[in-house]
Coordinates of C-alpha atoms in Angstrom, one line a residue:
Chain A
M1 CA 0.0 0.0 0.0
A2 CA 1.2 3.5 -0.8
D3 CA 2.4 5.9 1.9
H4 CA -0.9 7.8 1.9
N5 CA -2.4 4.9 3.7
A6 CA -2.8 4.9 7.5
L7 CA 0.1 3.1 9.2
P8 CA -1.9 0.7 11.3
L9 CA -3.7 -0.4 8.1
I10 CA -0.3 -1.0 6.4
I11 CA 0.9 -3.0 9.4
L12 CA -2.2 -5.1 9.5
T13 CA -2.0 -5.8 5.7
E14 CA 1.6 -6.9 6.2
K15 CA 0.6 -9.3 9.0
F16 CA -2.1 -10.9 6.8
A17 CA 0.4 -11.1 3.9
S18 CA 2.8 -13.0 6.2
L19 CA 0.4 -15.9 6.5
P20 CA 0.8 -18.8 4.1
G21 CA -1.1 -18.6 0.8
I22 CA -2.2 -14.9 1.3
G23 CA -0.7 -12.4 -1.2
M24 CA -0.6 -8.6 -0.9
K25 CA -3.9 -8.2 -2.8
S26 CA -5.8 -10.6 -0.5
A27 CA -4.1 -9.1 2.5
Q28 CA -5.2 -5.7 1.6
R29 CA -8.8 -6.9 1.1
L30 CA -8.7 -8.6 4.5
A31 CA -7.4 -5.5 6.2
Y32 CA -10.2 -3.4 4.7
H33 CA -12.7 -6.1 5.8
V34 CA -11.4 -5.7 9.4
M35 CA -12.2 -2.0 9.1
S36 CA -15.8 -2.9 8.3
M37 CA -16.2 -5.3 11.3
Q38 CA -17.6 -4.3 14.7
V39 CA -15.0 -3.4 17.3
S40 CA -16.3 -6.4 19.4
E41 CA -15.8 -8.8 16.5
V42 CA -12.2 -7.6 16.0
E43 CA -11.5 -7.9 19.7
E44 CA -12.8 -11.5 19.6
F45 CA -10.6 -12.3 16.6
A46 CA -7.6 -10.9 18.4
E47 CA -8.5 -12.9 21.6
A48 CA -8.9 -16.1 19.5
L49 CA -5.4 -15.7 18.1
I50 CA -3.8 -15.2 21.6
S51 CA -6.0 -17.9 23.2
A52 CA -5.2 -20.5 20.6
K53 CA -1.5 -19.8 20.8
K54 CA -1.3 -19.7 24.6
N55 CA -3.8 -22.5 25.5
V56 CA -3.1 -25.1 22.8
K57 CA -0.1 -27.3 23.5
C58 CA 1.1 -30.7 22.3
C59 CA -0.4 -33.8 24.0
S60 CA 2.3 -35.3 26.2
V61 CA 1.5 -38.7 24.7
C62 CA 0.7 -38.4 21.0
Q63 CA 2.0 -34.8 20.4
N64 CA -1.3 -33.8 18.7
L65 CA -2.5 -30.2 19.5
T66 CA -4.8 -30.1 22.6
E67 CA -5.8 -27.8 25.5
K68 CA -5.3 -30.6 28.0
K69 CA -2.1 -32.3 29.2
V70 CA -3.3 -35.6 27.5
C71 CA -5.6 -35.2 24.5
P72 CA -9.1 -36.7 24.3
I73 CA -8.0 -39.4 21.9
C74 CA -5.1 -40.6 24.1
S75 CA -7.3 -40.5 27.2
D76 CA -10.3 -42.3 25.6
T77 CA -10.4 -45.8 27.1
D78 CA -12.6 -47.1 24.3
R79 CA -9.7 -46.6 21.8
I80 CA -7.2 -49.3 21.2
Q81 CA -4.0 -48.0 22.7
S82 CA -1.8 -50.7 21.2
I83 CA -2.2 -49.5 17.6
I84 CA -0.4 -46.2 16.8
C85 CA -1.0 -44.4 13.5
V86 CA 2.0 -42.2 12.8
V87 CA 1.2 -39.0 10.8
E88 CA 3.0 -35.9 9.7
S89 CA 0.8 -33.2 11.2
P90 CA -2.4 -32.5 13.3
K91 CA -4.3 -32.0 10.0
D92 CA -3.8 -35.7 9.2
V93 CA -5.4 -36.7 12.5
T94 CA -8.4 -34.7 11.5
A95 CA -8.5 -36.5 8.2
F96 CA -8.4 -39.9 9.8
E97 CA -11.0 -38.9 12.4
R98 CA -13.4 -37.9 9.6
T99 CA -13.4 -41.5 8.3
R100 CA -14.9 -42.6 11.7
E101 CA -13.3 -46.0 11.0
Y102 CA -10.0 -45.8 12.9
N103 CA -10.2 -46.8 16.5
G104 CA -6.5 -46.8 17.5
V105 CA -4.4 -43.8 18.6
Y106 CA -2.0 -41.5 16.8
H107 CA 1.5 -40.1 17.0
V108 CA 2.1 -36.7 15.3
L109 CA 5.7 -36.3 14.1
H110 CA 5.3 -32.5 13.3
G111 CA 7.2 -32.9 10.1
L112 CA 8.8 -35.4 7.7
L113 CA 12.5 -36.3 7.3
S114 CA 14.2 -34.1 4.8
P115 CA 18.0 -34.0 5.3
M116 CA 18.3 -31.5 2.4
D117 CA 16.2 -29.0 4.4
G118 CA 18.0 -29.8 7.6
I119 CA 15.1 -31.9 9.0
T120 CA 16.8 -34.8 10.7
P121 CA 15.2 -37.3 13.1
D122 CA 16.0 -35.2 16.1
K123 CA 13.8 -32.3 14.7
L124 CA 10.8 -34.6 14.7
R125 CA 8.9 -36.2 17.6
M126 CA 10.8 -39.5 17.2
K127 CA 12.1 -39.6 20.8
E128 CA 8.5 -39.4 22.1
L129 CA 7.5 -42.2 19.7
L130 CA 10.3 -44.4 20.9
A131 CA 9.4 -43.6 24.5
R132 CA 5.9 -44.8 24.0
I133 CA 7.1 -48.0 22.4
S134 CA 9.7 -48.7 25.1
K135 CA 6.9 -48.5 27.7
G136 CA 5.5 -51.7 26.1
G137 CA 2.0 -52.6 25.0
V138 CA 2.4 -51.4 21.4
E139 CA 1.6 -54.1 18.8
E140 CA 1.4 -52.2 15.6
I141 CA 2.7 -48.9 14.1
I142 CA 0.8 -47.8 11.0
M143 CA 3.0 -45.4 9.0
A144 CA 0.5 -42.9 7.5
T145 CA 2.9 -40.3 6.1
N146 CA 2.2 -38.9 2.6
P147 CA 3.2 -40.9 -0.5
T148 CA 6.0 -38.5 -1.3
V149 CA 9.8 -38.8 -1.2
E150 CA 9.9 -37.3 2.3
G151 CA 6.9 -39.4 3.5
D152 CA 8.3 -42.6 2.2
A153 CA 11.8 -41.9 3.6
T154 CA 10.3 -41.2 7.0
A155 CA 8.2 -44.4 6.9
L156 CA 11.3 -46.4 6.0
Y157 CA 13.4 -44.8 8.7
V158 CA 10.8 -45.5 11.4
A159 CA 10.3 -49.1 10.1
N160 CA 14.1 -49.8 10.2
L161 CA 14.2 -48.3 13.7
L162 CA 11.3 -50.2 15.2
K163 CA 11.5 -53.6 13.5
P164 CA 14.5 -54.8 15.7
L165 CA 12.3 -53.9 18.7
G166 CA 9.8 -56.5 17.6
V167 CA 7.0 -54.1 16.7
K168 CA 4.9 -54.7 13.6
V169 CA 5.2 -51.8 11.2
S170 CA 2.7 -51.3 8.4
R171 CA 2.2 -48.7 5.7
L172 CA -1.0 -47.3 4.2
A173 CA -2.0 -49.0 1.0
F174 CA -1.4 -47.2 -2.3
G175 CA -3.7 -47.7 -5.3
L176 CA -6.5 -46.1 -7.2
P177 CA -8.4 -43.5 -5.3
V178 CA -12.0 -44.6 -4.8
G179 CA -14.2 -42.9 -7.4
G180 CA -11.2 -42.0 -9.5
M181 CA -10.9 -42.8 -13.2
L182 CA -8.4 -45.3 -14.4
E183 CA -7.5 -43.3 -17.4
Y184 CA -6.5 -40.3 -15.3
A185 CA -4.4 -42.3 -12.8
D186 CA -0.6 -41.5 -13.1
E187 CA 1.8 -44.3 -14.0
V188 CA 3.2 -44.8 -10.4
T189 CA -0.3 -45.0 -8.9
L190 CA -1.4 -47.5 -11.5
F191 CA 1.7 -49.6 -11.1
K192 CA 1.1 -49.6 -7.3
A193 CA -2.5 -50.6 -7.8
L194 CA -1.4 -53.5 -10.1
E195 CA 1.4 -54.6 -7.8
N196 CA -0.9 -54.6 -4.7
R197 CA -3.8 -56.3 -6.4
N198 CA -6.1 -58.4 -4.2
D199 CA -7.8 -61.7 -4.9
M200 CA -11.5 -61.5 -5.5
Chain B
M1 CA -12.8 -29.5 12.5
A2 CA -13.9 -32.6 14.5
D3 CA -14.5 -32.5 18.2
H4 CA -11.2 -34.1 19.1
N5 CA -9.7 -30.8 18.2
A6 CA -8.8 -28.2 20.9
L7 CA -11.6 -25.7 21.4
P8 CA -9.4 -22.5 21.0
L9 CA -8.2 -23.9 17.7
I10 CA -11.7 -24.5 16.5
I11 CA -12.7 -21.0 17.5
L12 CA -9.7 -19.5 15.7
T13 CA -10.4 -21.6 12.6
E14 CA -14.0 -20.2 12.6
K15 CA -12.7 -16.6 12.9
F16 CA -10.4 -17.1 9.9
A17 CA -13.3 -18.7 7.9
S18 CA -15.5 -15.7 8.6
L19 CA -13.2 -13.5 6.6
P20 CA -14.1 -13.0 2.9
G21 CA -12.5 -15.5 0.4
I22 CA -11.3 -17.9 3.1
G23 CA -12.9 -21.3 3.2
M24 CA -12.8 -23.9 6.0
K25 CA -9.7 -25.7 4.5
S26 CA -7.7 -22.5 4.3
A27 CA -8.9 -21.3 7.7
Q28 CA -7.7 -24.6 9.2
R29 CA -4.3 -24.2 7.6
L30 CA -4.0 -20.6 8.8
A31 CA -5.0 -21.7 12.4
Y32 CA -2.3 -24.4 12.4
H33 CA 0.2 -21.8 11.0
V34 CA -0.6 -19.6 14.0
M35 CA 0.4 -22.5 16.2
S36 CA 3.8 -22.6 14.6
M37 CA 4.4 -18.8 15.1
Q38 CA 6.3 -17.4 18.0
V39 CA 4.1 -16.1 20.9
S40 CA 5.4 -12.6 20.3
E41 CA 4.5 -12.7 16.6
V42 CA 0.9 -13.8 17.5
E43 CA 0.7 -11.0 20.0
E44 CA 1.8 -8.5 17.4
F45 CA -0.8 -9.8 15.0
A46 CA -3.5 -9.4 17.6
E47 CA -2.4 -5.9 18.4
A48 CA -2.3 -5.0 14.7
L49 CA -5.9 -6.1 14.4
I50 CA -7.0 -4.0 17.4
S51 CA -4.9 -1.0 16.5
A52 CA -6.1 -0.8 12.9
K53 CA -9.7 -1.0 14.0
K54 CA -9.3 1.5 16.8
N55 CA -7.0 4.1 15.3
V56 CA -8.1 4.2 11.7
K57 CA -11.1 6.4 11.0
C58 CA -12.6 8.1 8.0
C59 CA -11.0 11.5 7.0
S60 CA -13.4 14.2 7.9
V61 CA -13.1 15.7 4.5
C62 CA -12.7 12.9 1.9
Q63 CA -13.9 9.9 4.0
N64 CA -10.8 7.8 3.1
L65 CA -9.4 5.7 5.9
T66 CA -6.7 7.5 7.9
E67 CA -5.2 7.8 11.4
K68 CA -5.5 11.6 11.4
K69 CA -8.6 13.8 11.5
V70 CA -7.8 15.0 8.0
C71 CA -5.9 12.6 5.7
P72 CA -2.4 13.3 4.2
I73 CA -3.9 13.8 0.7
C74 CA -6.6 16.3 1.9
S75 CA -4.0 18.3 4.0
D76 CA -1.4 18.3 1.2
T77 CA -1.2 21.9 0.0
D78 CA 0.5 20.8 -3.3
R79 CA -2.6 19.0 -4.4
I80 CA -5.3 20.6 -6.4
Q81 CA -8.2 20.8 -4.0
S82 CA -10.7 22.0 -6.6
I83 CA -10.8 18.6 -8.5
I84 CA -12.4 15.8 -6.6
C85 CA -12.2 12.2 -7.9
V86 CA -15.2 10.2 -6.5
V87 CA -14.5 6.5 -5.9
E88 CA -16.3 3.6 -4.4
S89 CA -13.8 2.5 -1.8
P90 CA -10.3 3.2 -0.2
K91 CA -8.8 0.5 -2.5
D92 CA -9.6 2.7 -5.5
V93 CA -7.7 5.6 -3.9
T94 CA -4.7 3.3 -3.7
A95 CA -5.1 2.3 -7.3
F96 CA -5.1 6.0 -8.4
E97 CA -2.2 6.9 -6.2
R98 CA -0.2 4.1 -7.9
T99 CA -0.4 5.9 -11.2
R100 CA 1.4 8.9 -9.7
E101 CA -0.4 11.0 -12.3
Y102 CA -3.4 12.3 -10.4
N103 CA -2.8 15.5 -8.4
G104 CA -6.3 16.3 -7.3
V105 CA -8.1 15.0 -4.2
Y106 CA -10.7 12.2 -3.6
H107 CA -14.0 11.5 -2.1
V108 CA -14.8 7.9 -1.0
L109 CA -18.4 7.0 -1.1
H110 CA -18.0 3.7 0.8
G111 CA -20.3 1.8 -1.6
L112 CA -22.3 2.2 -4.8
L113 CA -26.0 2.8 -5.3
S114 CA -27.9 -0.5 -5.4
P115 CA -31.6 0.0 -4.5
M116 CA -32.2 -3.8 -4.9
D117 CA -29.7 -4.4 -2.0
G118 CA -31.2 -1.5 0.0
I119 CA -28.2 0.8 -0.7
T120 CA -29.8 4.1 -1.2
P121 CA -28.0 7.5 -1.4
D122 CA -28.3 8.1 2.4
K123 CA -26.3 4.9 2.9
L124 CA -23.3 6.4 1.0
R125 CA -21.2 9.4 1.9
M126 CA -23.2 11.7 -0.4
K127 CA -24.0 14.3 2.3
E128 CA -20.3 14.8 2.9
L129 CA -19.7 15.3 -0.8
L130 CA -22.5 17.8 -1.1
A131 CA -21.1 19.6 2.0
R132 CA -17.7 19.9 0.4
I133 CA -19.2 21.3 -2.8
S134 CA -21.5 23.7 -1.0
K135 CA -18.4 25.3 0.7
G136 CA -17.4 26.4 -2.8
G137 CA -14.1 26.2 -4.7
V138 CA -14.8 22.8 -6.4
E139 CA -14.4 23.0 -10.2
E140 CA -14.7 19.4 -11.3
I141 CA -16.0 16.1 -10.0
I142 CA -14.5 13.1 -11.7
M143 CA -16.8 10.1 -11.3
A144 CA -14.4 7.1 -11.0
T145 CA -16.8 4.4 -10.1
N146 CA -16.5 1.0 -11.7
P147 CA -18.0 0.5 -15.2
T148 CA -20.8 -1.8 -13.8
V149 CA -24.5 -1.3 -13.5
E150 CA -24.1 0.0 -9.9
G151 CA -21.1 2.2 -10.8
D152 CA -22.8 3.7 -13.8
A153 CA -26.0 4.4 -11.8
T154 CA -24.1 6.0 -9.0
A155 CA -22.2 8.2 -11.5
L156 CA -25.4 9.2 -13.2
Y157 CA -27.1 10.0 -9.8
V158 CA -24.2 12.2 -8.7
A159 CA -24.0 14.0 -12.1
N160 CA -27.8 14.8 -12.0
L161 CA -27.4 16.0 -8.5
L162 CA -24.4 18.3 -9.1
K163 CA -24.9 19.7 -12.6
P164 CA -27.7 22.1 -11.4
L165 CA -25.1 23.5 -8.9
G166 CA -22.9 24.5 -11.8
V167 CA -20.1 21.9 -11.0
K168 CA -18.5 20.2 -14.0
V169 CA -19.0 16.4 -13.7
S170 CA -16.8 14.1 -15.8
R171 CA -16.6 10.3 -16.0
L172 CA -13.5 8.1 -16.6
A173 CA -12.9 7.1 -20.2
F174 CA -13.9 3.6 -21.3
G175 CA -12.0 1.9 -24.1
L176 CA -9.5 -0.8 -24.8
P177 CA -7.2 -1.5 -21.9
V178 CA -3.6 -0.6 -22.7
G179 CA -1.6 -3.7 -23.7
G180 CA -4.9 -5.6 -24.3
M181 CA -5.7 -7.5 -27.5
L182 CA -8.5 -6.3 -29.7
E183 CA -9.7 -9.8 -30.5
Y184 CA -10.3 -10.5 -26.8
A185 CA -12.2 -7.2 -26.1
D186 CA -15.9 -7.7 -25.3
E187 CA -18.5 -6.1 -27.6
V188 CA -19.4 -3.3 -25.2
T189 CA -15.8 -2.3 -24.6
L190 CA -15.0 -2.3 -28.3
F191 CA -18.2 -0.2 -29.0
K192 CA -17.1 2.3 -26.4
A193 CA -13.6 2.4 -27.9
L194 CA -15.1 3.1 -31.3
E195 CA -17.6 5.6 -30.1
N196 CA -14.9 7.6 -28.1
R197 CA -12.2 7.4 -30.8
N198 CA -9.7 10.3 -30.9
D199 CA -8.2 12.2 -33.8
M200 CA -4.6 11.3 -34.5

């Protein structure tokens, strides 16, 4: 914004623009929108920012974001605590919970291995995963990282680390997405679908 | 977000989703991004929201957003105070200022006439525009509203209102956008370009 603009408005625009996926144009539109909101609404927004940052921590068990010391999933006695689904981020937990089919627990790594970007195992919540396993009672680890180079590398790393400890490590199935069209599937997906074909 | 999520995080997601152009998916991504920010950064963001809302008001002369009672453009003695460019919103002022070619002043209507949506002249900053003109010294009003039904209607309304007062009212030129391709111009634009052709 040009220098004829009010400074607080320029600052707010820059704050919005610093968020991922928001460019200068959108940031400007959002800042102007804030001007048209009620003072009470803006205060609630500001409080929501502070409250989320201050009150939401990582669950001491699974590392997912929660307000409590132990998250509702880890403290749910109806869930099978011996199966741990290992995911990259809290978003992935939400995705699994939406299926309403998974009844085990989770472990959030908060990232994927990427030595090129300096993300080594000590940058992830690996220690916490090993601590959970060393306590005993864990029967299976489901590696549910994305089917990308980093996701595969992380899954392989965890598998190599845990297999000697006698824990079963599995990986999500790759194949055709349900409802997808065969003709639009990429070569690797189609090859995986062929390779992992099931008896009928 | 499902109910396994921390409440402050759900609230923050909803706040982001209430902003224009931000859906639930983006709102969730933004909320998680806030979690990864430093506490001080989040506090600065919250303060920027409050500060912009509380300290930015409408200029008492041109109704553009400003921190001062009279905005820097209206109080700039180098600018021609007798030419007023009438625009829909503060964003349009920024667009004109980017050209660095306009040396008059502005009047921000904060909307366009749209009787269907209940936006009648009393909902816009028309009174303030008439007050400026009645003080005398205004030679020309440039109607710079968008070339839409509402923009044209507003321009026509203002022109009919001001012409009896002996003020010259002009409208932005319509024609081919510079750098645009003739073959891609719509019929109305091309007709306007033909109608308003200039001698070479």
